[in-house]
Amino acid sequence: MWRRIIYHPEVNYALRQTLVLCLPVAFGWLLGDLQKGLLFSLVPACCNIAGLDTPHRRFFKRLITGGSLFALSSFLLQWLSLQQVPLPATLFVMALLLGVTGEIGPLHARLLPASLIAAIFTLGLVGNIPIWGPPLLYIGGTFWYGLFNWFWFRLWKEQPMRETLSLLYRELADYCEAKYTLLTQLTDPEKALPPLLARQQKVVDLINTCYQQMHMLAANRDHNHRRLTRAFQVALDLQEHIAVSLHQPEEVQKLVEQSHAEAVIRWNAQTIAARLRELADDMLYHRLPARFTMEKPLLGLEKIARRHPENPVGHFCYYHFSRIARVLRTQRPLYRRDLMADRQRRLPLLSALRSYLSFKSSALRTAARFAVMLVFGSVLALAFNVPKPWWILMTIMFVSQNGYSATRVRIQHRALGTLAGLIIAAAALRLAVPESLVLLIMLIITLVSYLFIRKYYGWATIGFTVTAVYSLQLLSLNGAHFLLPRLMDTLMGCCIAFGGMVWLWPQWQSGLLRQNAHDALEAYQDALRMLLGSEASPQKLAWQRVRVNQAHNALFNSLSQAMQEPAFNTRYLNDMKLWVTHSQFIVEHINAMTILAREHTMLTPALAQSYLQSCEIALQRCQQRLAYDGPGQDTNILQGDAENQEGPMTIMERHVKRILEHLSVMHTISSLAWSQRPHHGKWLVRRLRKDKRALTSGAP
């Protein structure tokens, strides 16, 4: 029981964040200087946003960089205010200068909002402590934060990777169970496939997270992570065999009608899912796994495959389930991979600066968006005679996320959570409670809030609002005076952040669909060239398969976010959903072909070259349709292959033909979908008028 509590991801995270936040307050209270302890607790908020609690092989270097930027931002804001420089101009320049961190790398990009928040917190301290006080506070606070987290990660070794791998195994279990529970429902892809696509998306997202963690920790060179790297390779094997598709619904239906295959396949899938969930718990709670075997379910599946040799479904399921059972029994990967292939290289500062000065730079757009929003917030505060608008500016920074949908949800949670928290705080301030009891209640509220913050941000905001009001009450004994102004400041900050996300250089995901679709087709083309060409390296084939899954996942994420964005053509997005569904089928066929190409060759060189040419032609037609909105040509891609077909069709050929069929359907969908985009409405009207004139004139 104790092991389950202490190693639980949410409990472990909440304990770490609560202790690093509340220990300085406790020391300050014991030493009779509670004010400095409460001020010291401001620094962890900046460090959390900067990602300084992320385990990294350059952990202390990142701490030095983050603490230096916090102190520099705090000093610059105070010094420029003494030079009578207006606050809007100061924030605008600082945001644009710090925005270059976004070009260095994704983890460095988090230093921009964190440094701006450090400067915003300094606004509340100007005039109360000397000019050198806030910079020293940030340097000391960052040092304490880093030292505590270093000790915590030494105490709970490997815990971040264990949490991610445990989630990955659980998602694989859910994906496997859902896929083979819906076996007879796959005849209707529009109803059965969206839930499977969502689960596959979560699996690939967690795989990407594992790659990032291994890169940041250099886990391939760390003996302490050897067991976890092996577990990750096992997870890649499992995903490879689970995310395959024969895509022959008529054969599935025939086998189900002729035997009890549905129950046997579901039995195998549920046995695998139960074992994966057990391994997820063992990994998370530091337990050794028990022995595993699934001979009886596999024996039943083997009998069905023998009794129906003409039906490929039984052989297909037995082949992949037996490989999965072998991996789960031995807890060793089928073959070794290059896990550091996904190396994320940082740009040097000068190269990053040159890239940042381009108008096409996404980091420049993000920095400019922050700059304009902060300028507008500070100008609005001056118009309403707010001398220190730090709560408005802090709200802008806290609710601004990468995309429209995430920002909208965060704004709703922040506004409602703040309102509820202020109501609770207003009622609680009327009670006469001793200071020691207030601090104890704040400690409990902080712990509970951190338990919910990663899944339920709105509920956590309630607790943080209550503790913020009581902190002001302990610092200045006038927390009740801040209730209504804080609510108005929060609402103004949320409105500014929403307007900035909508009107200031928005990056709509529906506008990225075409580019992401093009990138996915390029990944498919590279994979097919390796599979049908002379490439035989299992490591290269495995990494290309991961790239295919990542490219399709980026496309699916764009589509999922675009469906929630306002004022876009729903018919166009529905067509794109069907396009992405066929893209998922291609990914599953490439997964299966990667396994076949690694274990044995199924095609002669001449036949493989012929199929490769057909695939490249089909992929190029789809790519051209993405770039060109004019009329296309209706040609039969499979005609040439049908003429060259001799002898029985192999499994590899069946997968290639299925890919060609999906590409043909995707080309037809593209002909309809791309012309339905909102900004191509005039072109579509002209085209319809031209077709109408041609029909009335009797033209062919």
XYZ file of C-alpha atoms in Angstrom:
700
model
C 0.000 0.000 0.000
C 2.811 2.402 0.903
C 4.614 1.608 -2.357
C 1.444 2.298 -4.384
C 0.965 5.669 -2.699
C 4.519 6.968 -2.839
C 5.206 5.862 -6.430
C 1.872 6.997 -7.855
C 2.655 9.659 -10.518
C 0.241 12.291 -9.220
C 1.163 11.756 -5.570
C 4.890 11.777 -6.302
C 4.561 14.980 -8.344
C 2.356 16.674 -5.731
C 4.749 15.812 -2.899
C 7.731 17.163 -4.816
C 6.033 20.427 -5.789
C 4.513 20.977 -2.348
C 7.771 20.408 -0.484
C 9.870 22.622 -2.752
C 7.254 25.369 -2.383
C 6.421 25.112 1.312
C 9.772 24.303 2.940
C 11.077 27.904 2.480
C 7.807 29.193 3.980
C 8.216 26.846 6.951
C 11.825 27.927 7.517
C 10.843 31.594 7.271
C 8.049 31.083 9.793
C 10.336 29.238 12.213
C 12.980 31.979 11.912
C 10.400 34.710 12.473
C 10.575 36.140 8.935
C 7.496 34.729 7.205
C 7.500 37.460 4.547
C 10.799 36.360 3.011
C 9.639 32.747 3.057
C 6.481 33.634 1.158
C 8.456 35.717 -1.355
C 10.878 32.825 -1.810
C 7.956 30.603 -2.810
C 7.379 32.726 -5.956
C 10.472 31.312 -7.661
C 9.254 27.684 -8.130
C 6.410 28.944 -10.332
C 8.947 30.397 -12.782
C 11.110 27.280 -12.602
C 8.130 24.998 -13.306
C 7.148 26.936 -16.418
C 10.772 26.953 -17.599
C 10.889 23.150 -17.294
C 13.832 23.261 -14.897
C 12.397 20.251 -13.068
C 12.883 18.083 -16.173
C 15.617 15.458 -15.668
C 18.444 16.288 -18.053
C 22.076 15.359 -18.467
C 22.812 19.129 -18.521
C 20.637 19.737 -15.466
C 22.866 22.226 -13.630
C 23.789 24.074 -16.829
C 20.074 24.643 -17.490
C 19.633 25.819 -13.890
C 22.397 28.389 -14.282
C 20.902 29.606 -17.564
C 17.386 29.821 -16.120
C 18.422 31.565 -12.901
C 20.547 34.064 -14.836
C 17.670 34.931 -17.166
C 15.257 35.343 -14.240
C 17.653 37.653 -12.409
C 18.450 39.611 -15.597
C 14.754 40.092 -16.408
C 14.033 41.267 -12.872
C 16.975 43.698 -12.846
C 16.179 45.118 -16.302
C 12.565 45.826 -15.406
C 13.562 47.683 -12.218
C 16.414 49.586 -13.838
C 14.364 50.677 -16.850
C 11.536 51.793 -14.574
C 14.038 53.966 -12.679
C 15.088 55.448 -16.031
C 11.425 56.449 -16.597
C 11.011 53.992 -19.482
C 7.290 53.152 -19.882
C 6.298 49.657 -18.781
C 4.727 48.745 -22.183
C 7.981 49.541 -23.981
C 10.014 47.562 -21.433
C 7.856 44.444 -21.762
C 7.772 44.704 -25.570
C 11.565 44.835 -25.876
C 12.121 42.089 -23.306
C 9.695 39.702 -25.022
C 11.353 40.180 -28.421
C 14.867 39.793 -26.996
C 14.073 36.637 -25.035
C 12.138 35.121 -27.941
C 15.360 33.875 -29.548
C 15.369 31.023 -27.022
C 12.537 29.458 -29.018
C 14.874 28.898 -31.978
C 17.529 27.121 -29.917
C 15.288 24.189 -29.001
C 11.825 23.268 -27.708
C 13.000 22.993 -24.090
C 14.789 26.353 -24.280
C 11.583 27.919 -25.645
C 10.015 27.547 -22.214
C 12.518 30.065 -20.832
C 10.687 32.909 -22.628
C 7.385 32.803 -20.659
C 9.229 31.903 -17.447
C 11.554 34.921 -17.699
C 8.645 37.230 -18.487
C 6.751 35.906 -15.453
C 9.831 36.569 -13.308
C 9.803 40.168 -14.540
C 6.043 40.440 -13.893
C 6.418 39.157 -10.327
C 9.050 41.846 -9.816
C 6.392 44.507 -10.490
C 4.766 43.649 -7.150
C 8.113 44.029 -5.354
C 9.221 47.380 -6.812
C 9.396 49.975 -4.033
C 9.127 47.393 -1.250
C 12.654 45.931 -1.320
C 15.988 47.209 -2.729
C 16.756 46.852 -6.442
C 19.239 44.047 -5.810
C 16.690 42.081 -3.740
C 14.604 40.433 -6.507
C 17.612 39.288 -8.609
C 19.209 37.706 -5.537
C 15.847 36.179 -4.660
C 15.626 34.519 -8.093
C 19.223 33.300 -8.006
C 18.817 31.811 -4.515
C 15.371 30.416 -5.294
C 16.545 28.738 -8.507
C 19.516 27.253 -6.662
C 17.210 25.856 -3.963
C 14.773 24.543 -6.577
C 17.511 22.811 -8.544
C 19.193 21.351 -5.469
C 15.918 19.965 -4.148
C 14.912 18.420 -7.496
C 18.379 16.931 -7.991
C 18.114 15.275 -4.579
C 14.538 14.136 -5.317
C 15.492 12.523 -8.627
C 18.475 10.845 -6.961
C 16.101 9.522 -4.306
C 13.464 8.314 -6.792
C 15.734 7.018 -9.525
C 14.294 6.455 -12.989
C 10.830 7.578 -11.839
C 10.082 9.962 -14.777
C 10.829 7.278 -17.368
C 8.971 4.670 -15.344
C 5.860 6.850 -15.314
C 5.967 7.387 -19.089
C 6.609 3.711 -19.838
C 3.811 2.674 -17.487
C 1.399 4.962 -19.336
C 2.656 3.583 -22.664
C 2.001 -0.023 -21.622
C -1.479 0.897 -20.408
C -2.322 2.648 -23.678
C -1.047 -0.367 -25.621
C -3.325 -2.591 -23.530
C -6.352 -0.379 -24.193
C -5.495 -0.156 -27.905
C -5.097 -3.926 -28.298
C -8.301 -4.683 -26.422
C -10.351 -2.086 -28.304
C -9.013 -3.103 -31.708
C -9.878 -6.781 -31.434
C -13.083 -6.240 -29.458
C -14.358 -4.217 -32.433
C -13.252 -6.918 -34.877
C -16.661 -7.487 -36.473
C -17.472 -3.753 -36.486
C -14.577 -2.734 -38.734
C -16.853 -3.033 -41.763
C -18.052 0.481 -40.911
C -14.831 2.524 -40.637
C -16.598 5.818 -39.891
C -17.869 4.467 -36.532
C -15.196 1.975 -35.519
C -11.969 3.703 -36.534
C -12.105 7.130 -34.786
C -11.752 5.588 -31.278
C -8.874 3.429 -32.534
C -7.208 6.444 -34.145
C -7.419 8.349 -30.855
C -5.820 5.468 -28.959
C -3.107 5.064 -31.588
C -2.427 8.797 -31.297
C -1.890 8.497 -27.531
C 0.474 5.548 -28.038
C 2.633 7.422 -30.575
C 2.645 10.552 -28.386
C 3.999 8.507 -25.474
C 6.597 6.877 -27.746
C 7.753 10.363 -28.767
C 7.935 11.372 -25.099
C 10.064 8.316 -24.331
C 12.437 9.192 -27.176
C 12.756 12.742 -25.815
C 13.440 11.527 -22.281
C 16.073 9.077 -23.484
C 17.735 11.840 -25.470
C 17.723 14.268 -22.533
C 19.030 11.649 -20.100
C 21.431 9.943 -22.544
C 19.841 6.746 -21.228
C 21.658 4.497 -23.703
C 24.916 5.289 -21.862
C 23.464 5.045 -18.348
C 23.590 1.588 -16.739
C 20.818 2.581 -14.307
C 18.384 2.926 -17.229
C 19.353 -0.296 -19.019
C 16.277 -2.175 -17.853
C 14.017 0.713 -18.869
C 15.573 1.014 -22.326
C 14.930 -2.697 -22.805
C 11.317 -2.210 -21.680
C 10.991 0.607 -24.223
C 12.296 -1.636 -27.002
C 9.745 -4.253 -25.939
C 7.031 -1.573 -26.150
C 8.137 -0.714 -29.691
C 7.886 -4.397 -30.640
C 4.412 -4.553 -29.132
C 3.258 -1.423 -30.937
C 4.683 -2.798 -34.177
C 2.645 -5.992 -33.945
C -0.523 -4.472 -32.473
C -0.705 -1.612 -34.984
C -0.912 -3.826 -38.057
C -3.899 -4.408 -40.284
C -4.875 -7.008 -42.823
C -7.914 -4.843 -43.692
C -10.070 -7.562 -45.198
C -13.436 -7.107 -43.437
C -15.174 -9.580 -45.749
C -12.684 -12.319 -44.822
C -13.098 -11.476 -41.132
C -16.870 -11.772 -41.414
C -16.573 -15.080 -43.277
C -14.260 -16.567 -40.632
C -16.524 -15.398 -37.812
C -19.530 -17.023 -39.458
C -17.708 -20.314 -40.076
C -16.095 -20.688 -36.609
C -15.891 -19.288 -33.104
C -12.896 -17.145 -34.138
C -14.322 -13.943 -32.674
C -14.360 -15.325 -29.127
C -10.885 -16.860 -29.476
C -9.354 -13.668 -30.896
C -10.983 -11.622 -28.148
C -9.647 -14.116 -25.571
C -6.106 -13.641 -26.883
C -6.452 -9.847 -26.971
C -7.821 -9.656 -23.425
C -5.051 -11.939 -22.132
C -2.443 -9.672 -23.742
C -4.150 -6.526 -22.402
C -4.287 -7.914 -18.861
C -0.577 -8.775 -18.994
C 0.314 -5.309 -20.293
C -1.594 -3.628 -17.460
C 0.170 -5.885 -14.968
C 3.563 -4.949 -16.446
C 2.603 -1.265 -16.293
C 1.955 -1.540 -12.555
C 5.117 -3.572 -11.975
C 7.182 -0.970 -13.784
C 5.629 1.955 -11.932
C 5.786 0.427 -8.454
C 9.261 -1.156 -8.785
C 8.141 -4.794 -8.724
C 9.548 -7.817 -10.519
C 7.065 -9.247 -13.056
C 5.624 -12.722 -12.573
C 5.977 -15.493 -15.148
C 3.627 -15.371 -18.100
C 2.281 -17.808 -20.651
C -0.683 -17.819 -23.021
C -0.397 -21.285 -24.543
C -4.110 -22.105 -24.338
C -5.391 -18.982 -26.144
C -2.717 -19.406 -28.836
C -3.556 -23.101 -29.197
C -7.190 -22.258 -29.890
C -6.146 -19.673 -32.484
C -3.764 -22.120 -34.117
C -6.551 -24.697 -34.476
C -8.770 -22.151 -36.227
C -5.920 -21.218 -38.600
C -5.358 -24.913 -39.459
C -9.045 -25.615 -40.042
C -9.430 -22.625 -42.371
C -6.177 -22.494 -44.360
C -7.749 -20.536 -47.200
C -8.727 -17.665 -44.897
C -5.772 -15.299 -44.153
C -7.306 -13.794 -40.991
C -6.570 -16.762 -38.729
C -2.947 -17.028 -39.884
C -2.540 -13.260 -39.588
C -3.818 -13.123 -35.984
C -1.890 -16.226 -34.908
C 1.355 -14.888 -36.371
C 1.187 -11.508 -34.604
C -0.275 -12.794 -31.328
C 2.419 -15.457 -31.086
C 5.129 -12.809 -31.539
C 3.490 -10.627 -28.882
C 3.287 -13.610 -26.509
C 6.973 -14.354 -27.056
C 7.958 -10.779 -26.233
C 5.769 -10.718 -23.123
C 7.125 -14.079 -21.943
C 10.833 -13.301 -22.386
C 10.658 -9.552 -21.655
C 13.277 -9.062 -24.357
C 12.920 -7.265 -27.696
C 12.838 -9.256 -30.917
C 15.821 -7.253 -32.198
C 17.891 -4.280 -31.075
C 17.225 -0.778 -32.325
C 19.079 2.509 -32.411
C 17.073 4.298 -29.729
C 19.058 7.502 -30.096
C 18.101 7.983 -33.748
C 15.692 10.740 -32.704
C 18.436 13.105 -31.634
C 17.201 16.646 -31.069
C 20.040 18.984 -31.871
C 20.215 22.463 -30.457
C 20.963 25.369 -32.740
C 23.991 27.482 -31.741
C 23.092 30.960 -30.565
C 24.253 32.773 -33.724
C 22.478 30.334 -36.034
C 19.361 30.577 -33.888
C 19.554 34.382 -34.035
C 19.759 34.352 -37.849
C 16.781 32.029 -38.048
C 14.895 34.126 -35.488
C 15.233 37.316 -37.548
C 13.185 35.792 -40.378
C 9.485 36.663 -40.651
C 8.787 32.955 -41.185
C 10.130 32.098 -37.723
C 7.460 30.610 -35.449
C 9.542 31.676 -32.419
C 9.418 35.301 -33.622
C 5.636 35.111 -34.043
C 5.263 33.659 -30.544
C 7.492 36.340 -29.000
C 5.684 39.090 -30.912
C 2.319 37.726 -29.758
C 3.470 37.798 -26.121
C 4.926 41.281 -26.612
C 1.739 42.776 -28.076
C -0.487 41.102 -25.453
C 1.678 42.373 -22.585
C 1.767 45.868 -24.084
C -2.013 45.886 -24.452
C -2.459 44.588 -20.888
C -0.156 47.238 -19.393
C -1.759 50.040 -21.439
C -5.206 48.867 -20.344
C -4.018 48.873 -16.728
C -2.753 52.447 -17.100
C -6.118 53.458 -18.563
C -7.874 51.999 -15.499
C -5.287 53.573 -13.173
C -3.807 50.280 -11.983
C -0.253 51.151 -10.839
C 1.076 47.553 -10.733
C -0.806 45.397 -13.237
C 1.135 42.260 -12.393
C -1.990 40.073 -11.956
C -3.321 40.969 -15.433
C 0.031 40.263 -17.058
C 0.536 37.080 -15.036
C -2.887 35.790 -16.154
C -1.961 36.447 -19.795
C 1.193 34.394 -19.443
C -0.421 31.540 -17.513
C -3.361 30.958 -19.878
C -1.531 31.424 -23.194
C -0.878 27.996 -24.722
C 0.479 26.741 -28.052
C -2.862 26.314 -29.810
C -6.331 27.833 -29.950
C -8.129 24.891 -28.358
C -5.681 24.542 -25.443
C -5.789 28.309 -24.781
C -9.597 28.386 -24.819
C -9.854 25.497 -22.343
C -7.183 27.007 -20.079
C -9.009 30.368 -20.091
C -12.276 28.735 -19.066
C -10.619 26.791 -16.259
C -8.643 29.813 -15.064
C -11.614 32.176 -15.001
C -14.047 29.778 -13.325
C -11.409 28.487 -10.896
C -10.420 32.024 -9.885
C -14.059 33.026 -9.351
C -14.747 29.990 -7.154
C -11.474 30.442 -5.260
C -12.184 34.113 -4.533
C -15.647 33.263 -3.209
C -14.195 30.627 -0.877
C -11.390 32.978 0.217
C -13.863 35.810 0.903
C -15.879 33.551 3.199
C -12.756 32.158 4.911
C -11.251 35.596 5.617
C -14.158 36.358 7.926
C -13.015 33.584 10.258
C -10.523 34.340 13.028
C -7.910 31.616 12.569
C -4.425 31.514 14.149
C -1.479 31.996 11.816
C -0.074 28.506 12.422
C -3.410 26.906 11.508
C -3.653 29.097 8.378
C -0.245 27.893 7.234
C -1.207 24.265 7.859
C -4.424 24.674 5.847
C -2.466 26.360 3.028
C -0.070 23.391 3.021
C -2.949 20.910 2.681
C -4.630 22.985 -0.046
C -1.356 23.216 -1.983
C -0.837 19.449 -1.810
C -4.397 18.704 -2.954
C -4.164 21.280 -5.759
C -0.974 19.748 -7.125
C -2.666 16.334 -7.059
C -5.226 17.635 -9.575
C -3.297 20.204 -11.605
C -2.118 17.923 -14.445
C -5.590 16.521 -15.167
C -8.016 19.081 -13.713
C -6.468 22.529 -13.988
C -9.694 24.323 -13.047
C -10.011 22.542 -9.686
C -6.350 23.224 -8.934
C -6.848 26.920 -9.740
C -9.446 27.133 -6.961
C -6.905 26.004 -4.390
C -4.111 28.202 -5.736
C -6.407 31.246 -5.679
C -7.246 30.631 -2.025
C -3.573 30.291 -1.085
C -2.680 33.422 -3.099
C -5.291 35.502 -1.228
C -4.104 34.203 2.126
C -0.477 34.904 1.143
C -1.443 38.530 0.495
C -3.285 38.542 3.813
C -0.198 37.308 5.665
C 2.086 39.734 3.839
C 0.013 42.944 4.122
C -3.062 42.052 6.256
C -5.391 43.365 3.539
C -6.169 40.296 1.453
C -9.894 41.143 1.416
C -9.131 44.347 -0.530
C -7.690 42.303 -3.387
C -10.714 40.069 -4.039
C -12.682 42.141 -6.558
C -9.600 43.675 -8.266
C -8.076 40.205 -8.699
C -11.265 38.916 -10.332
C -11.394 41.841 -12.751
C -7.675 41.504 -13.508
C -8.116 37.787 -14.223
C -11.028 38.382 -16.586
C -9.143 41.131 -18.429
C -6.066 38.929 -18.761
C -8.138 36.031 -20.106
C -9.844 38.275 -22.682
C -6.509 39.677 -23.852
C -4.983 36.193 -24.160
C -7.978 34.936 -26.150
C -7.878 37.912 -28.502
C -4.135 37.537 -28.975
C -4.470 33.867 -29.833
C -7.208 34.576 -32.398
C -5.957 37.789 -34.034
C -2.183 37.981 -33.494
C -0.518 35.781 -36.114
C -2.575 32.682 -35.294
C -1.252 29.319 -36.420
C -4.476 27.554 -37.313
C -4.097 23.800 -37.463
C -6.507 23.598 -40.395
C -3.981 25.669 -42.329
C -1.264 23.117 -41.506
C -3.258 20.120 -42.701
C -1.939 20.297 -46.259
C 1.712 20.518 -45.178
C 1.314 17.737 -42.631
C -0.405 15.550 -45.225
C 2.459 16.204 -47.639
C 5.030 15.306 -44.941
C 3.155 12.080 -44.181
C 3.176 11.076 -47.861
C 6.925 11.748 -48.013
C 7.474 9.511 -44.977
C 5.411 6.761 -46.620
C 7.432 7.107 -49.808
C 10.751 6.794 -47.959
C 9.481 3.733 -46.093
C 8.279 1.995 -49.257
C 11.582 2.710 -51.010
C 13.400 0.958 -48.166
C 10.933 -1.924 -47.903
C 10.734 -2.633 -51.626
C 14.328 -1.674 -52.337
C 17.655 -3.106 -51.249
C 17.631 -1.808 -47.663
C 17.887 -4.752 -45.245
C 19.095 -3.109 -42.012
C 16.546 -3.836 -39.239
C 17.623 -0.684 -37.361
C 16.998 1.618 -40.337
C 13.696 -0.069 -41.189
C 12.561 0.218 -37.570
C 13.430 3.912 -37.333
C 11.708 4.676 -40.634
C 8.601 2.870 -39.347
C 8.630 5.118 -36.274
C 8.966 8.181 -38.534
C 5.931 7.019 -40.519
C 3.901 6.702 -37.321
C 5.087 10.112 -36.115
C 4.228 11.805 -39.419
C 0.733 10.345 -39.433
C 0.313 11.272 -35.765
C 1.205 14.913 -36.503
C -1.439 14.912 -39.244
C -4.038 13.381 -36.941
C -3.246 15.892 -34.163
C -3.677 18.770 -36.623
C -7.021 17.402 -37.735
C -8.223 16.875 -34.157
C -7.365 20.472 -33.235
C -8.745 21.864 -36.497
C -12.121 20.258 -35.765
C -12.338 22.505 -32.663
C -11.272 25.738 -34.347
C -13.915 28.339 -35.278
C -15.159 29.450 -38.702
C -13.800 26.654 -40.838
C -15.516 24.505 -43.433
C -16.891 21.443 -41.635
C -17.445 19.599 -44.907
C -13.791 20.037 -45.797
C -12.715 18.769 -42.380
C -15.043 15.761 -42.640
C -13.454 14.844 -45.962
C -10.042 15.236 -44.370
C -11.122 12.896 -41.564
C -11.791 10.228 -44.206
C -8.419 11.020 -45.841
C -6.659 10.559 -42.498
C -8.517 7.273 -41.951
C -7.075 5.839 -45.171
C -3.688 7.246 -44.177
C -3.951 5.236 -40.946
C -4.549 2.072 -42.974
C -1.357 2.761 -44.941
C 0.570 3.166 -41.682
C -0.712 -0.188 -40.454
C 0.264 -1.896 -43.707
C 3.750 -0.370 -43.493
C 4.017 -1.683 -39.925
C 3.183 -5.191 -41.164
C 5.549 -4.918 -44.158
C 8.395 -3.856 -41.859
C 7.976 -7.074 -39.889
C 7.861 -9.191 -43.066
C 10.885 -7.481 -44.615
C 12.898 -8.042 -41.442
C 12.090 -11.726 -41.128
C 12.126 -12.886 -44.747
C 11.972 -11.579 -48.305
C 8.639 -12.082 -50.012
C 9.139 -10.467 -53.444
C 11.534 -10.992 -56.314
C 13.660 -7.940 -57.215
C 11.794 -7.376 -60.513
C 8.369 -7.599 -58.887
C 9.442 -5.399 -55.981
C 10.721 -2.761 -58.423
C 7.441 -2.881 -60.348
C 5.382 -2.394 -57.204
C 7.712 0.370 -56.014
C 7.185 2.300 -59.260
C 3.409 1.949 -58.888
C 3.561 3.164 -55.286
C 5.733 6.145 -56.184
C 3.377 7.115 -59.010
C 0.392 6.898 -56.661
C 2.153 8.903 -53.959
C 3.245 11.577 -56.447
C -0.335 11.880 -57.729
C -1.527 12.459 -54.175
C 1.247 15.003 -53.574
C 0.391 16.845 -56.768
C -3.243 16.933 -55.757
C -2.200 18.551 -52.474
C -0.330 21.279 -54.343
C -2.656 21.738 -57.346
C -6.371 22.446 -57.180
C -7.174 21.883 -60.844
C -8.830 18.818 -62.359
C -6.996 15.515 -61.965
C -6.658 12.449 -64.131
C -8.508 9.230 -63.397
C -6.113 6.388 -64.097
C -6.003 2.847 -62.777
C -2.784 2.419 -60.827
C -3.302 -1.315 -60.332
C -3.635 -2.061 -64.051
C 0.074 -2.503 -64.707
C 0.533 -4.709 -61.656
C -2.399 -6.904 -62.639
C -0.722 -7.605 -65.971
C 2.570 -8.546 -64.258
C 0.900 -10.804 -61.698
C 2.027 -14.421 -62.009
C 1.381 -17.235 -59.556
C -0.260 -16.979 -56.123
C -0.255 -13.632 -54.327
C 2.114 -13.373 -51.353
C 1.372 -11.578 -48.094
C 3.735 -8.737 -49.004
C 1.962 -8.233 -52.333
C -1.389 -8.152 -50.581
C -0.190 -5.323 -48.339
C 1.222 -3.376 -51.294
C -2.033 -3.704 -53.243
C -3.998 -2.517 -50.251
C -1.717 0.523 -49.996
C -2.304 1.308 -53.678
C -6.064 1.055 -53.177
C -5.944 3.441 -50.230
C -3.800 5.909 -52.182
C -6.320 5.833 -55.027
C -9.148 6.643 -52.614
C -7.064 9.391 -50.976
C -6.467 10.956 -54.395
C -10.208 10.975 -55.072
C -10.935 12.490 -51.655
C -8.275 15.165 -52.219
C -9.985 16.203 -55.443
C -13.064 17.050 -53.377
C -11.529 18.171 -50.103
C -8.931 20.724 -51.226
C -11.416 22.607 -53.380
C -13.773 23.018 -50.414
C -11.433 25.111 -48.306
C -12.909 28.458 -47.262
C -10.354 30.567 -49.117
C -10.989 28.647 -52.344
C -14.728 29.339 -52.450
C -14.457 31.790 -55.377
C -12.471 29.286 -57.430
C -15.143 26.641 -56.766
C -17.973 28.971 -57.839
C -16.158 29.781 -61.100
C -15.566 26.083 -61.719
C -19.242 25.206 -61.146
C -20.375 27.986 -63.491
C -17.989 26.753 -66.172
C -19.281 23.171 -65.832
C -22.873 24.397 -66.027
C -22.189 26.322 -69.232
C -20.495 23.259 -70.698
C -23.493 21.055 -69.899
C -26.055 23.486 -71.352
C -24.035 23.939 -74.540
C -23.792 20.185 -75.093
C -19.996 20.121 -74.849
C -18.443 16.728 -73.962
